Structure formats: C-alpha cells, structure tokens
Amino acid sequence: DTAVSQTPKYLVTQMGNDKSIKCEQNLGHDTMYWYKQDSKKFLKIMFSYNNKELIINETVPNRFSPKSPDKAHLNLHINSLELGDSAVYFCASSQRTGRISYNSPLHFGNGTRLTVT
Amino acid sequence: QKEVEQDPGPLSVPEGAIVSLNCTYSNSAFQYFMWYRQYSRKGPELLMYTYSSGNKEDGRFTAQVDKSSKYISLFIRDSQPSDSATYLCAMSGGGFKTIFGAGTRLFVKA
C-alpha cells in the first residue's frame, strides 16, 4: 500500500564498502529523485530521473551512481563509502503534468539511514 | 546566501497556541510553494501546496505567500502535541528542482 518504498530502512557499514539502496513507487509518477538529509535536517537534491532519463545530477561525487531500470524504480549505488556519506537518503517521486507542464509536489519515502563506521 | 532561509528553531509552544512558521527566499522565479511536515524517522509529507501569491486554508493550517516580499508563512491554529514535528518549506519554479529550507523543529507541550 506504501506509495514510495525504500529498502533497506537502516544500513550500517564500514568505510570502503560498496552498498545499494532501492526505491519503488506505485503512484504512476514519471519522475523520481534522490535527496540527502544531513544531521541538521537539511534536504539536498542529488539526482532526478524523468522517464528513465537522468535530468538532474548535482555536484555529487561520482562514487554515487543512480540507476533507473523503469519509471517505477530508482536505485542508488555507492562505492567506496566514506564517513561523510553518513546521512538519511530519501527517495521521492512526482508527476510532470499540466498544460504549462509543471511538476507536482514531491512524495517521499521514509528514508534509508546510512551509517558508515 | 542560501536560496531559501528558514529558522531551524526549536520553537516550543503550549497546546492551543497559534504557531507561525516562516521562510524567506531570494529567487524570484519560484512560483510553487509547499510546506512539508516531517516526524522523527519518517519522510517529509506534504501539508500545503500553493501557487503564486495568496492564502490557502486547510483545516487548522493556513499557508500565505507574499511574492513581493519573497516571504511565505504557515500558521497552525489550536496547536496539538501531535503537531510536534519538523516543518520544511519548499519551493520551485515549476521545473524538476525543489529547494528546501532547513526546517523548523516545533514542540507543542500538553
């Protein structure tokens, strides 16, 4: 029943490891996002895919690689994890709509809390 | 200067108080304004969504946008302990990028 679901909910790993986070949405939206929320609750966009095409790629280290196999799924793979990667990663989705073509508000998953030790 | 400024608080009020939360912004291209509520260990959920200037009311919540001052507000009437959360303002120009404020932590004491 969950609209935007992410797995895993918690991820604890050591520096240098590679890990993946998965996201799925059942809202029929055509755009999906990865946001990073730091310890001060500041939400910052990382990537966005529209109809499986990468359209936003903020200044994120290339150790982070998103992949969208279809419109309903967006995964995030992180190589060589660093201490500074510890944060909560949120997946979100929206729909491009309207005659003048604007994006609907974002719908978020409940986040993946990544801790790198 | 950040594109969106929001006082992180915390803001502590007694139950039943009227709460006023605010954000200022610098980008005049923003046309869509949102307020999200985020409970601990949960994702942000959309509370209010407005286009351009004006007021919008939904139950105990009222959102105001003043584009001439680049200032948006969220008012919560008759605040309840269940309103205790972090409130994030967000805005966009209609494109794919939504910019968030830092979030204000609100505590409503019973």
Short mmCIF file of C-alpha atoms in Angstrom, two decimals, chain A residues 10-89:
data_model
loop_
_atom_site.label_atom_id
_atom_site.label_comp_id
_atom_site.label_asym_id
_atom_site.label_seq_id
_atom_site.Cartn_x
_atom_site.Cartn_y
_atom_site.Cartn_z
CA TYR A 10 18.82 1.09 8.05
CA LEU A 11 22.27 0.43 6.64
CA VAL A 12 25.38 0.21 8.81
CA THR A 13 28.62 -0.49 7.00
CA GLN A 14 32.34 0.13 7.13
CA MET A 15 34.38 2.64 5.21
CA GLY A 16 35.45 1.44 1.80
CA ASN A 17 32.47 -0.86 1.27
CA ASP A 18 30.02 -0.64 -1.65
CA LYS A 19 26.27 -0.56 -0.93
CA SER A 20 22.98 -0.08 -2.76
CA ILE A 21 19.64 1.43 -1.80
CA LYS A 22 16.48 0.57 -3.70
CA CYS A 23 13.33 2.62 -4.28
CA GLU A 24 9.98 1.81 -5.81
CA GLN A 25 6.89 3.97 -6.29
CA ASN A 26 3.38 2.80 -7.12
CA LEU A 27 1.90 6.25 -7.78
CA GLY A 28 2.36 6.05 -11.54
CA HIS A 29 4.68 9.09 -11.43
CA ASP A 30 7.17 9.70 -14.21
CA THR A 31 9.91 11.43 -12.20
CA MET A 32 11.97 10.07 -9.31
CA TYR A 33 14.60 11.66 -7.11
CA TRP A 34 17.28 11.01 -4.55
CA TYR A 35 17.66 13.55 -1.75
CA LYS A 36 20.22 13.54 1.04
CA GLN A 37 19.30 14.83 4.52
CA ASP A 38 22.16 15.69 6.82
CA SER A 39 22.20 15.69 10.60
CA LYS A 40 20.75 19.23 10.67
CA LYS A 41 17.71 18.07 8.64
CA PHE A 42 18.78 19.96 5.53
CA LEU A 43 17.39 18.23 2.42
CA LYS A 44 19.53 18.49 -0.68
CA ILE A 45 18.76 17.07 -4.11
CA MET A 46 21.25 14.63 -5.58
CA PHE A 47 19.70 13.13 -8.71
CA SER A 48 16.49 13.12 -10.68
CA TYR A 49 15.21 10.82 -13.42
CA ASN A 50 12.30 11.61 -15.72
CA ASN A 51 11.01 8.65 -17.74
CA LYS A 52 14.27 6.82 -17.01
CA GLU A 53 16.38 9.72 -18.28
CA LEU A 54 18.83 11.45 -15.91
CA ILE A 55 17.83 15.13 -15.78
CA ILE A 56 19.39 16.40 -12.56
CA ASN A 57 22.87 15.49 -11.42
CA GLU A 58 24.01 17.83 -8.67
CA THR A 59 27.64 18.10 -7.59
CA VAL A 60 27.72 14.64 -6.11
CA PRO A 61 30.94 12.54 -6.02
CA ASN A 62 30.99 10.02 -8.85
CA ARG A 63 31.13 7.28 -6.22
CA PHE A 64 27.34 7.72 -6.24
CA SER A 65 25.65 6.18 -9.25
CA PRO A 66 21.89 6.16 -9.72
CA LYS A 67 20.10 3.70 -11.97
CA SER A 68 16.50 3.71 -13.15
CA PRO A 69 15.51 0.40 -14.76
CA ASP A 70 11.96 1.69 -15.33
CA LYS A 71 9.74 4.63 -14.32
CA ALA A 72 8.71 3.00 -11.07
CA HIS A 73 12.19 2.19 -9.77
CA LEU A 74 15.26 4.20 -8.89
CA ASN A 75 18.28 2.70 -7.20
CA LEU A 76 21.37 4.32 -5.72
CA HIS A 77 24.71 2.57 -5.65
CA ILE A 78 27.53 3.99 -3.55
CA ASN A 79 31.14 2.85 -4.00
CA SER A 80 33.98 3.19 -1.52
CA LEU A 81 31.83 4.54 1.28
CA GLU A 82 33.27 7.37 3.41
CA LEU A 83 32.41 8.61 6.89
CA GLY A 84 30.91 11.77 5.39
CA ASP A 85 28.36 9.71 3.48
CA SER A 86 26.52 9.01 6.74
CA ALA A 87 23.09 10.62 6.36
CA VAL A 88 19.49 9.77 5.62
CA TYR A 89 18.80 9.22 1.93
#
